[in-house]
Structures are given as C-alpha cells and as structure tokens.
C-alpha cells in the first residue's frame, strides 16, 4: 500500500495519536472515511458522464478499439518508413551470432582436448609402473 511497510504505518499511527490524542483519532478516521467515499462517488460520477458523452457522440468501446488499432497501425507504418528494411540487419545479427556460437564451441573443444592431454600426461608420469618402449 503506497510503498509503506508495517513499521512505518505503526510509526505514523503513533505520531497521529501523540498529536491529536486518543479522543480525536476516531473522529479523524470517521471524517477520512467519509471523505474517501465522497471522492470515490465523485470519480464514478465523472467516469459515467464521460462514458455517456462518448456514447452520445457515437463512440462505443468497439469504435474506440478500432480507432486505437488504426493509430497503432499508422505508428507501425511510420516506424517502418523511418527504419527502412531491417531484414539485412537481422540477417547480419543472425550470422554474427552463429559465428560466435561456432567459435565458442571450437574453443571449448580445444580446451577439452588440452585438458585430456594434460590428464593423460599426468597419469603417464605419476603411474605406478612406468613402461618403456
């Protein structure tokens, strides 16, 4: 609620209690409750008036959805005109990504070969019986 934690709410309540006293706090809470209810009713009334005005002028939910869809389509067209054909950039990006993946795989294979060779050399040196050929 408003980014306020439990400890902060308790502190605020303590300050209010100290400032106004225990006999005034219920009156303040009652007044705040009535005020919040009035604000809620006022916003609902305003919302209803706006909806009625929109419906009287021929704007219903479907026509507004169509209007926003048309606006979105126009914005997409403008973006496409500004950016031009981005398929070459996408192809280039895919090529670079695939090349990087191949290089990473190649490096990991080389590292594994090096590790296997090092382990084999250690086993050859540290083995219990050293064979000579």
PDB file of C-alpha atoms in Angstrom:
ATOM      1  CA  UNK A   1       0.000   0.000   0.000  1.00  0.00           C
ATOM      2  CA  UNK A   2       1.733   3.198  -1.237  1.00  0.00           C
ATOM      3  CA  UNK A   3       5.136   1.583  -0.663  1.00  0.00           C
ATOM      4  CA  UNK A   4       4.766   1.914   3.105  1.00  0.00           C
ATOM      5  CA  UNK A   5       5.728  -1.013   5.316  1.00  0.00           C
ATOM      6  CA  UNK A   6       4.108  -2.199   8.536  1.00  0.00           C
ATOM      7  CA  UNK A   7       6.633  -0.488  10.813  1.00  0.00           C
ATOM      8  CA  UNK A   8       6.156   2.820   9.033  1.00  0.00           C
ATOM      9  CA  UNK A   9       2.370   2.614   9.382  1.00  0.00           C
ATOM     10  CA  UNK A  10       2.707   1.926  13.106  1.00  0.00           C
ATOM     11  CA  UNK A  11       5.058   4.911  13.457  1.00  0.00           C
ATOM     12  CA  UNK A  12       2.601   7.176  11.608  1.00  0.00           C
ATOM     13  CA  UNK A  13      -0.256   5.977  13.808  1.00  0.00           C
ATOM     14  CA  UNK A  14       1.870   6.651  16.901  1.00  0.00           C
ATOM     15  CA  UNK A  15       2.631  10.211  15.725  1.00  0.00           C
ATOM     16  CA  UNK A  16      -1.061  10.853  14.959  1.00  0.00           C
ATOM     17  CA  UNK A  17      -2.022   9.531  18.396  1.00  0.00           C
ATOM     18  CA  UNK A  18       0.538  11.785  20.066  1.00  0.00           C
ATOM     19  CA  UNK A  19      -0.503  14.866  18.080  1.00  0.00           C
ATOM     20  CA  UNK A  20      -4.289  14.585  18.320  1.00  0.00           C
ATOM     21  CA  UNK A  21      -4.894  12.452  21.390  1.00  0.00           C
ATOM     22  CA  UNK A  22      -6.952   9.320  21.803  1.00  0.00           C
ATOM     23  CA  UNK A  23     -10.307  11.139  21.850  1.00  0.00           C
ATOM     24  CA  UNK A  24      -9.806  12.883  18.450  1.00  0.00           C
ATOM     25  CA  UNK A  25      -8.451   9.899  16.475  1.00  0.00           C
ATOM     26  CA  UNK A  26     -11.872   8.204  15.941  1.00  0.00           C
ATOM     27  CA  UNK A  27     -13.344  11.492  14.679  1.00  0.00           C
ATOM     28  CA  UNK A  28     -10.452  11.944  12.267  1.00  0.00           C
ATOM     29  CA  UNK A  29     -10.807   8.349  10.990  1.00  0.00           C
ATOM     30  CA  UNK A  30     -14.559   8.806  10.506  1.00  0.00           C
ATOM     31  CA  UNK A  31     -14.024  12.064   8.617  1.00  0.00           C
ATOM     32  CA  UNK A  32     -11.336  10.480   6.428  1.00  0.00           C
ATOM     33  CA  UNK A  33     -13.641   7.541   5.636  1.00  0.00           C
ATOM     34  CA  UNK A  34     -16.483   9.862   4.620  1.00  0.00           C
ATOM     35  CA  UNK A  35     -14.124  11.960   2.505  1.00  0.00           C
ATOM     36  CA  UNK A  36     -12.745   8.899   0.714  1.00  0.00           C
ATOM     37  CA  UNK A  37     -16.286   7.673   0.000  1.00  0.00           C
ATOM     38  CA  UNK A  38     -17.250  11.080  -1.418  1.00  0.00           C
ATOM     39  CA  UNK A  39     -14.168  11.122  -3.633  1.00  0.00           C
ATOM     40  CA  UNK A  40     -14.944   7.606  -4.869  1.00  0.00           C
ATOM     41  CA  UNK A  41     -18.535   8.559  -5.708  1.00  0.00           C
ATOM     42  CA  UNK A  42     -17.379  11.746  -7.464  1.00  0.00           C
ATOM     43  CA  UNK A  43     -14.888   9.870  -9.628  1.00  0.00           C
ATOM     44  CA  UNK A  44     -17.531   7.272 -10.525  1.00  0.00           C
ATOM     45  CA  UNK A  45     -19.954  10.058 -11.491  1.00  0.00           C
ATOM     46  CA  UNK A  46     -17.331  11.740 -13.667  1.00  0.00           C
ATOM     47  CA  UNK A  47     -16.473   8.410 -15.287  1.00  0.00           C
ATOM     48  CA  UNK A  48     -20.152   7.724 -16.034  1.00  0.00           C
ATOM     49  CA  UNK A  49     -20.621  11.207 -17.519  1.00  0.00           C
ATOM     50  CA  UNK A  50     -17.633  10.721 -19.810  1.00  0.00           C
ATOM     51  CA  UNK A  51     -18.956   7.339 -20.958  1.00  0.00           C
ATOM     52  CA  UNK A  52     -22.418   8.787 -21.613  1.00  0.00           C
ATOM     53  CA  UNK A  53     -20.958  11.683 -23.581  1.00  0.00           C
ATOM     54  CA  UNK A  54     -18.828   9.327 -25.646  1.00  0.00           C
ATOM     55  CA  UNK A  55     -21.802   7.066 -26.401  1.00  0.00           C
ATOM     56  CA  UNK A  56     -23.955  10.055 -27.379  1.00  0.00           C
ATOM     57  CA  UNK A  57     -21.289  11.145 -29.853  1.00  0.00           C
ATOM     58  CA  UNK A  58     -21.076   7.669 -31.379  1.00  0.00           C
ATOM     59  CA  UNK A  59     -18.026   6.377 -29.561  1.00  0.00           C
ATOM     60  CA  UNK A  60     -18.536   2.971 -28.018  1.00  0.00           C
ATOM     61  CA  UNK A  61     -15.890   0.520 -26.840  1.00  0.00           C
ATOM     62  CA  UNK A  62     -15.649  -1.197 -30.227  1.00  0.00           C
ATOM     63  CA  UNK A  63     -15.181   2.023 -32.187  1.00  0.00           C
ATOM     64  CA  UNK A  64     -12.544   3.197 -29.694  1.00  0.00           C
ATOM     65  CA  UNK A  65     -10.748  -0.152 -30.037  1.00  0.00           C
ATOM     66  CA  UNK A  66     -10.852   0.198 -33.843  1.00  0.00           C
ATOM     67  CA  UNK A  67      -9.559   3.762 -33.572  1.00  0.00           C
ATOM     68  CA  UNK A  68      -6.651   2.727 -31.355  1.00  0.00           C
ATOM     69  CA  UNK A  69      -5.919  -0.177 -33.715  1.00  0.00           C
ATOM     70  CA  UNK A  70      -5.774   2.224 -36.666  1.00  0.00           C
ATOM     71  CA  UNK A  71      -3.496   4.577 -34.749  1.00  0.00           C
ATOM     72  CA  UNK A  72      -1.200   1.683 -33.837  1.00  0.00           C
ATOM     73  CA  UNK A  73      -1.063   0.583 -37.475  1.00  0.00           C
ATOM     74  CA  UNK A  74      -0.141   4.113 -38.582  1.00  0.00           C
ATOM     75  CA  UNK A  75       2.595   4.299 -35.953  1.00  0.00           C
ATOM     76  CA  UNK A  76       3.986   0.962 -37.150  1.00  0.00           C
ATOM     77  CA  UNK A  77       3.991   2.216 -40.750  1.00  0.00           C
ATOM     78  CA  UNK A  78       5.834   5.384 -39.708  1.00  0.00           C
ATOM     79  CA  UNK A  79       8.422   3.326 -37.808  1.00  0.00           C
ATOM     80  CA  UNK A  80       8.921   1.095 -40.836  1.00  0.00           C
ATOM     81  CA  UNK A  81       9.384   4.129 -43.088  1.00  0.00           C
ATOM     82  CA  UNK A  82      11.914   5.652 -40.701  1.00  0.00           C
ATOM     83  CA  UNK A  83      13.896   2.480 -40.133  1.00  0.00           C
ATOM     84  CA  UNK A  84      13.623   1.128 -43.643  1.00  0.00           C
ATOM     85  CA  UNK A  85      14.275  -2.507 -44.389  1.00  0.00           C
ATOM     86  CA  UNK A  86      15.821  -4.054 -41.264  1.00  0.00           C
ATOM     87  CA  UNK A  87      15.981  -7.584 -42.664  1.00  0.00           C
ATOM     88  CA  UNK A  88      19.643  -7.119 -43.642  1.00  0.00           C
ATOM     89  CA  UNK A  89      20.457  -6.118 -40.072  1.00  0.00           C
ATOM     90  CA  UNK A  90      18.585  -9.137 -38.770  1.00  0.00           C
ATOM     91  CA  UNK A  91      20.461 -11.429 -41.183  1.00  0.00           C
ATOM     92  CA  UNK A  92      23.769  -9.861 -40.148  1.00  0.00           C
ATOM     93  CA  UNK A  93      22.900 -10.301 -36.479  1.00  0.00           C
ATOM     94  CA  UNK A  94      21.981 -13.958 -37.021  1.00  0.00           C
ATOM     95  CA  UNK A  95      25.230 -14.552 -38.932  1.00  0.00           C
ATOM     96  CA  UNK A  96      27.331 -12.972 -36.195  1.00  0.00           C
ATOM     97  CA  UNK A  97      25.501 -14.965 -33.533  1.00  0.00           C
ATOM     98  CA  UNK A  98      26.040 -18.249 -35.364  1.00  0.00           C
ATOM     99  CA  UNK A  99      29.736 -17.467 -35.933  1.00  0.00           C
ATOM    100  CA  UNK A 100      30.187 -16.638 -32.249  1.00  0.00           C
ATOM    101  CA  UNK A 101      28.491 -19.877 -31.268  1.00  0.00           C
ATOM    102  CA  UNK A 102      30.799 -21.862 -33.558  1.00  0.00           C
ATOM    103  CA  UNK A 103      33.868 -20.110 -32.141  1.00  0.00           C
ATOM    104  CA  UNK A 104      32.734 -20.814 -28.568  1.00  0.00           C
ATOM    105  CA  UNK A 105      32.149 -24.455 -29.410  1.00  0.00           C
ATOM    106  CA  UNK A 106      35.557 -24.650 -31.073  1.00  0.00           C
ATOM    107  CA  UNK A 107      37.233 -23.106 -28.032  1.00  0.00           C
ATOM    108  CA  UNK A 108      35.502 -25.469 -25.655  1.00  0.00           C
ATOM    109  CA  UNK A 109      36.548 -28.472 -27.804  1.00  0.00           C
ATOM    110  CA  UNK A 110      40.170 -27.236 -27.837  1.00  0.00           C
ATOM    111  CA  UNK A 111      40.091 -26.712 -24.057  1.00  0.00           C
ATOM    112  CA  UNK A 112      38.733 -30.225 -23.560  1.00  0.00           C
ATOM    113  CA  UNK A 113      41.458 -31.694 -25.794  1.00  0.00           C
ATOM    114  CA  UNK A 114      44.109 -29.776 -23.844  1.00  0.00           C
ATOM    115  CA  UNK A 115      42.677 -30.964 -20.522  1.00  0.00           C
ATOM    116  CA  UNK A 116      42.515 -34.588 -21.709  1.00  0.00           C
ATOM    117  CA  UNK A 117      46.121 -34.402 -22.918  1.00  0.00           C
ATOM    118  CA  UNK A 118      47.251 -32.875 -19.616  1.00  0.00           C
ATOM    119  CA  UNK A 119      45.452 -35.571 -17.592  1.00  0.00           C
ATOM    120  CA  UNK A 120      46.939 -38.309 -19.795  1.00  0.00           C
ATOM    121  CA  UNK A 121      50.424 -36.850 -19.348  1.00  0.00           C
ATOM    122  CA  UNK A 122      49.967 -36.693 -15.550  1.00  0.00           C
ATOM    123  CA  UNK A 123      48.804 -40.305 -15.468  1.00  0.00           C
ATOM    124  CA  UNK A 124      51.796 -41.299 -17.577  1.00  0.00           C
ATOM    125  CA  UNK A 125      54.235 -39.561 -15.225  1.00  0.00           C
ATOM    126  CA  UNK A 126      52.517 -40.476 -11.963  1.00  0.00           C
ATOM    127  CA  UNK A 127      51.522 -44.039 -12.829  1.00  0.00           C
ATOM    128  CA  UNK A 128      52.711 -46.880 -10.548  1.00  0.00           C
ATOM    129  CA  UNK A 129      54.685 -48.605 -13.270  1.00  0.00           C
ATOM    130  CA  UNK A 130      56.330 -46.608 -15.966  1.00  0.00           C
ATOM    131  CA  UNK A 131      56.574 -48.543 -19.209  1.00  0.00           C
ATOM    132  CA  UNK A 132      59.359 -48.021 -21.575  1.00  0.00           C
ATOM    133  CA  UNK A 133      59.063 -48.760 -25.258  1.00  0.00           C
TER     134      UNK A 133
END
